[in-house]
Coordinates of C-alpha atoms in Angstrom, one line a residue:
M1 CA -31.7 140.6 -23.9
S2 CA -32.8 143.7 -22.0
K3 CA -34.6 143.4 -18.6
E4 CA -37.6 145.1 -20.2
F5 CA -37.8 142.4 -22.9
E6 CA -37.2 139.7 -20.2
S7 CA -40.4 140.9 -18.5
V8 CA -42.5 139.8 -21.5
F9 CA -40.4 136.8 -22.6
F10 CA -37.8 134.8 -20.8
I11 CA -36.1 131.5 -21.6
E12 CA -33.4 129.6 -19.6
Q13 CA -31.8 126.2 -19.7
L14 CA -30.4 125.0 -16.4
K15 CA -28.7 121.8 -15.3
R16 CA -28.3 120.7 -11.7
S17 CA -26.4 117.8 -10.1
D18 CA -27.3 118.5 -6.5
P19 CA -30.8 118.1 -4.8
F20 CA -32.8 121.3 -5.4
S21 CA -36.3 122.3 -4.3
M22 CA -37.6 125.8 -4.8
A23 CA -37.4 127.8 -1.6
S24 CA -40.9 129.1 -1.8
D25 CA -44.1 128.6 -3.7
H26 CA -45.1 131.5 -6.0
F27 CA -47.3 132.6 -8.8
H28 CA -46.9 135.3 -11.5
E29 CA -48.8 137.1 -14.2
T30 CA -47.0 135.2 -17.0
Y31 CA -47.6 131.9 -18.6
E32 CA -45.0 129.2 -17.9
I33 CA -43.6 126.3 -20.0
Y34 CA -41.3 123.8 -18.3
Y35 CA -39.6 121.1 -20.3
L36 CA -37.6 118.4 -18.6
L37 CA -34.6 117.5 -20.6
A38 CA -33.3 114.9 -18.1
G39 CA -34.1 113.6 -14.6
E40 CA -37.3 113.6 -12.6
R41 CA -39.2 116.4 -10.8
N42 CA -42.3 116.9 -8.7
Y43 CA -44.4 119.9 -9.8
Y44 CA -46.8 121.2 -7.2
I45 CA -49.6 123.3 -8.9
N46 CA -52.4 124.6 -6.7
N47 CA -53.8 121.5 -5.0
L48 CA -52.3 118.9 -7.3
V49 CA -48.9 117.1 -7.6
Y50 CA -47.5 116.2 -11.0
A51 CA -44.6 113.7 -11.3
L52 CA -42.5 114.7 -14.3
R53 CA -40.0 112.5 -16.1
K54 CA -37.5 113.1 -19.0
G55 CA -39.3 114.5 -22.0
D56 CA -42.3 115.8 -20.2
L57 CA -43.6 119.3 -20.8
I58 CA -45.9 121.2 -18.5
F59 CA -47.8 124.4 -19.2
I60 CA -49.0 126.6 -16.3
N61 CA -51.5 129.4 -16.7
K62 CA -51.1 132.8 -15.2
N63 CA -51.5 133.3 -11.5
E64 CA -51.4 129.6 -10.7
L65 CA -49.6 128.7 -7.5
H66 CA -46.7 126.4 -8.1
R67 CA -43.3 125.0 -7.0
T68 CA -40.9 122.3 -8.2
T69 CA -39.1 119.9 -5.9
T70 CA -36.6 117.0 -6.1
K71 CA -37.9 113.6 -7.1
G72 CA -35.8 110.5 -7.4
R73 CA -32.2 111.2 -8.4
A74 CA -31.0 114.7 -7.8
N75 CA -29.6 115.3 -11.3
H76 CA -32.0 117.1 -13.7
E77 CA -31.9 119.5 -16.6
R78 CA -34.7 121.7 -17.8
V79 CA -35.7 124.6 -20.0
L80 CA -38.0 127.2 -18.5
I81 CA -40.0 129.8 -20.5
N82 CA -42.1 132.6 -19.0
F83 CA -44.0 134.9 -21.3
Q84 CA -46.8 137.5 -21.1
E85 CA -50.0 137.2 -23.1
C86 CA -49.1 140.3 -25.1
F87 CA -46.0 138.7 -26.4
V88 CA -47.9 136.0 -28.4
Q89 CA -51.4 137.5 -28.8
S90 CA -50.7 139.5 -31.9
T91 CA -49.3 136.4 -33.7
L92 CA -52.3 134.4 -32.6
D93 CA -54.7 137.1 -33.9
A94 CA -52.8 137.4 -37.2
Y95 CA -53.5 133.7 -37.9
G96 CA -56.9 133.6 -36.2
V97 CA -55.7 130.8 -33.9
S98 CA -56.4 130.1 -30.3
F99 CA -55.3 127.2 -28.0
S100 CA -57.8 125.9 -25.5
F101 CA -55.1 124.8 -23.1
M102 CA -54.1 128.5 -22.6
K103 CA -57.4 128.9 -20.7
E104 CA -56.8 125.9 -18.4
P105 CA -54.9 125.9 -15.1
V106 CA -52.3 123.3 -16.2
L107 CA -51.5 121.0 -19.0
L108 CA -49.0 118.1 -18.7
L109 CA -47.8 116.5 -22.0
R110 CA -45.8 113.3 -22.3
P111 CA -44.6 113.4 -26.0
G112 CA -43.1 110.5 -27.8
A113 CA -39.4 110.4 -28.9
Y114 CA -40.2 112.0 -32.3
E115 CA -42.3 114.8 -30.7
Q116 CA -39.6 115.4 -28.1
G117 CA -37.1 116.0 -30.9
R118 CA -39.4 118.5 -32.5
L119 CA -39.9 120.3 -29.2
E120 CA -36.2 120.3 -28.3
N121 CA -35.3 121.7 -31.8
I122 CA -37.6 124.7 -31.2
L123 CA -36.3 125.2 -27.7
Q124 CA -32.7 125.1 -28.8
A125 CA -33.5 127.6 -31.6
M126 CA -35.0 129.9 -29.0
L127 CA -32.0 129.7 -26.7
K128 CA -29.6 130.3 -29.6
E129 CA -31.6 133.3 -30.8
Q130 CA -31.6 134.8 -27.2
K131 CA -27.8 134.3 -26.9
E132 CA -26.9 135.8 -30.3
Q133 CA -28.9 139.0 -30.0
Q134 CA -29.4 139.5 -33.7
T135 CA -31.7 142.0 -35.5
L136 CA -35.4 141.3 -35.5
Q137 CA -35.0 139.1 -32.4
K138 CA -38.4 139.8 -31.0
P139 CA -40.5 138.7 -34.0
Y140 CA -38.2 135.7 -34.5
L141 CA -38.8 134.6 -30.9
Q142 CA -42.5 135.3 -31.3
T143 CA -42.6 133.0 -34.3
L144 CA -40.7 130.3 -32.5
L145 CA -43.0 130.5 -29.5
F146 CA -46.0 130.2 -31.9
Q147 CA -44.4 127.1 -33.4
L148 CA -43.9 125.6 -29.9
L149 CA -47.6 126.3 -28.9
M150 CA -48.7 124.6 -32.2
E151 CA -46.6 121.5 -31.4
M152 CA -48.1 121.4 -27.9
G153 CA -51.6 121.7 -29.4
R154 CA -50.9 118.8 -31.8
I155 CA -49.5 116.6 -29.1
R156 CA -52.5 117.2 -26.9
E157 CA -54.9 116.4 -29.8
T158 CA -53.2 113.0 -30.4
A159 CA -52.8 112.0 -26.8
R160 CA -55.1 109.2 -25.8
E161 CA -55.9 110.7 -22.4
A162 CA -54.8 113.5 -20.0
I163 CA -52.0 112.6 -17.7
P164 CA -53.5 112.7 -14.2
P165 CA -51.8 114.1 -11.1
E166 CA -50.5 111.9 -8.3
N167 CA -53.4 110.5 -6.3
N168 CA -52.9 108.4 -3.1
E169 CA -54.7 108.4 0.2
K170 CA -52.4 111.0 1.8
E171 CA -52.7 113.3 -1.2
R172 CA -56.5 113.0 -1.3
K173 CA -56.6 114.1 2.4
V174 CA -54.5 117.1 1.6
Y175 CA -56.7 118.0 -1.4
E176 CA -59.6 118.0 0.9
I177 CA -57.8 120.4 3.2
I178 CA -56.9 122.7 0.3
D179 CA -60.6 122.7 -0.9
F180 CA -61.5 123.7 2.7
L181 CA -58.9 126.5 2.7
Q182 CA -60.1 127.8 -0.7
A183 CA -63.7 127.8 0.5
H184 CA -63.0 129.5 3.9
Y185 CA -60.0 131.7 3.3
M186 CA -62.0 134.8 4.3
E187 CA -62.5 133.4 7.8
K188 CA -60.2 133.1 10.8
L189 CA -58.5 129.8 10.4
S190 CA -56.4 128.1 13.0
L191 CA -54.5 124.8 13.1
E192 CA -56.9 123.8 15.9
R193 CA -59.9 124.3 13.7
L194 CA -58.4 122.4 10.8
S195 CA -57.3 119.6 13.1
D196 CA -60.8 119.3 14.5
T197 CA -62.4 119.5 11.0
F198 CA -60.3 116.7 9.6
Y199 CA -59.8 114.6 12.8
I200 CA -56.0 114.6 12.7
S201 CA -53.5 116.1 15.1
S202 CA -52.1 119.6 14.2
T203 CA -48.6 118.2 14.2
Y204 CA -49.4 115.5 11.7
L205 CA -51.5 117.9 9.7
C206 CA -48.6 120.3 9.3
R207 CA -46.2 117.5 8.4
L208 CA -48.6 115.9 5.9
F209 CA -49.4 119.2 4.2
K210 CA -45.7 120.1 3.8
Q211 CA -44.6 116.7 2.6
T212 CA -47.4 116.5 0.0
T213 CA -47.5 120.0 -1.4
G214 CA -44.1 121.5 -0.5
F215 CA -45.9 124.4 1.2
T216 CA -46.7 125.2 4.8
I217 CA -50.4 125.7 5.6
V218 CA -49.8 129.4 6.4
E219 CA -47.9 129.9 3.1
Y220 CA -50.7 128.3 1.1
L221 CA -53.4 130.2 2.8
N222 CA -51.6 133.5 2.4
Y223 CA -51.2 132.8 -1.4
I224 CA -54.9 132.1 -1.7
R225 CA -55.8 135.3 0.1
I226 CA -53.4 137.5 -1.8
K227 CA -54.5 136.0 -5.1
E228 CA -58.1 136.9 -4.2
A229 CA -57.0 140.3 -3.1
Q230 CA -55.3 140.9 -6.5
T231 CA -58.6 140.1 -8.2
L232 CA -60.5 142.6 -6.1
L233 CA -57.8 145.3 -6.7
R234 CA -58.0 144.8 -10.4
N235 CA -61.7 144.5 -10.8
S236 CA -63.3 146.7 -8.1
T237 CA -62.9 150.1 -6.5
A238 CA -63.2 148.8 -3.0
K239 CA -60.9 150.3 -0.4
V240 CA -57.8 148.4 0.6
T241 CA -59.0 148.1 4.2
F242 CA -62.2 146.5 2.9
I243 CA -60.3 144.1 0.7
A244 CA -58.0 143.1 3.6
E245 CA -61.1 142.2 5.7
Q246 CA -62.7 140.4 2.8
T247 CA -59.7 138.2 2.3
G248 CA -59.3 137.1 5.9
F249 CA -56.5 139.4 7.3
D250 CA -56.8 140.6 10.8
S251 CA -55.2 144.0 10.2
I252 CA -54.3 146.3 7.3
A253 CA -50.6 146.2 8.4
H254 CA -50.5 142.4 8.2
F255 CA -52.3 142.5 4.8
G256 CA -49.8 145.0 3.5
R257 CA -46.8 143.1 4.7
V258 CA -47.9 139.8 3.2
F259 CA -49.0 141.4 0.0
R260 CA -45.7 143.1 -0.5
Q261 CA -43.8 139.9 0.3
I262 CA -45.8 137.9 -2.3
A263 CA -46.5 140.5 -5.0
G264 CA -43.3 142.5 -4.6
R265 CA -45.2 145.8 -4.3
S266 CA -47.9 147.4 -2.1
P267 CA -51.6 146.9 -2.8
L268 CA -52.0 150.4 -4.1
Q269 CA -49.0 150.1 -6.4
Y270 CA -50.5 146.8 -7.7
R271 CA -53.9 148.4 -8.4
K272 CA -52.3 151.4 -10.2
Q273 CA -50.2 149.0 -12.5
N274 CA -53.1 146.7 -13.3
R275 CA -56.1 149.1 -13.9

């Protein structure tokens, strides 16, 4: 599979026997499907924590901040899919079909044994097709992805209720902090201000936030700011200096450095590629 093709559709099966947590939180302009074949994982998505167990499938929308970390035993095995909207849209249009969950930030499914078997058959067919590199590979994979999305839609329809994220006292406090960051990201935010706002020490604040989300406060705040900057770069003609100010950066140099670190390109390059 060429790198150009991998940019619109990518699938990978991976098994790990040692503890593994993603080194950094990230977001991207592709949809993500994560199926846990074995083990347990914590999945941090924006301000919520989802505990995954064997057979769970999680769907993450484009540009949603996320990271996976170790939970319980270190051993786990998963299948990961990333795909661009353009890869599946023509198939959806051809059948006049849309899936409401593709407009939501996240969907966690806990299928039964029979449903797990159907999902795993489709995933294994995808992996086999990717490996064998036969003719008409792209439409074949598009068809398999469409089948997978239909199975997900059916499982969701028959589920009694949505599977909630983790929710204890510490996590509720962190969710409050995240809501505050999202509402005030354009302002100058210091640990002292956050500590005073939430009546907890800055040391405990940092430890609690990292333990609960897997991110440092600075990491999370930078991702919020860059995500907002990307929206402004795509949807406005505002100058980069103005966008840097509007998203809470104290200098254009700092903005450019953080933007390149997260987005992998400069703000101007991003605007040119997404206009």
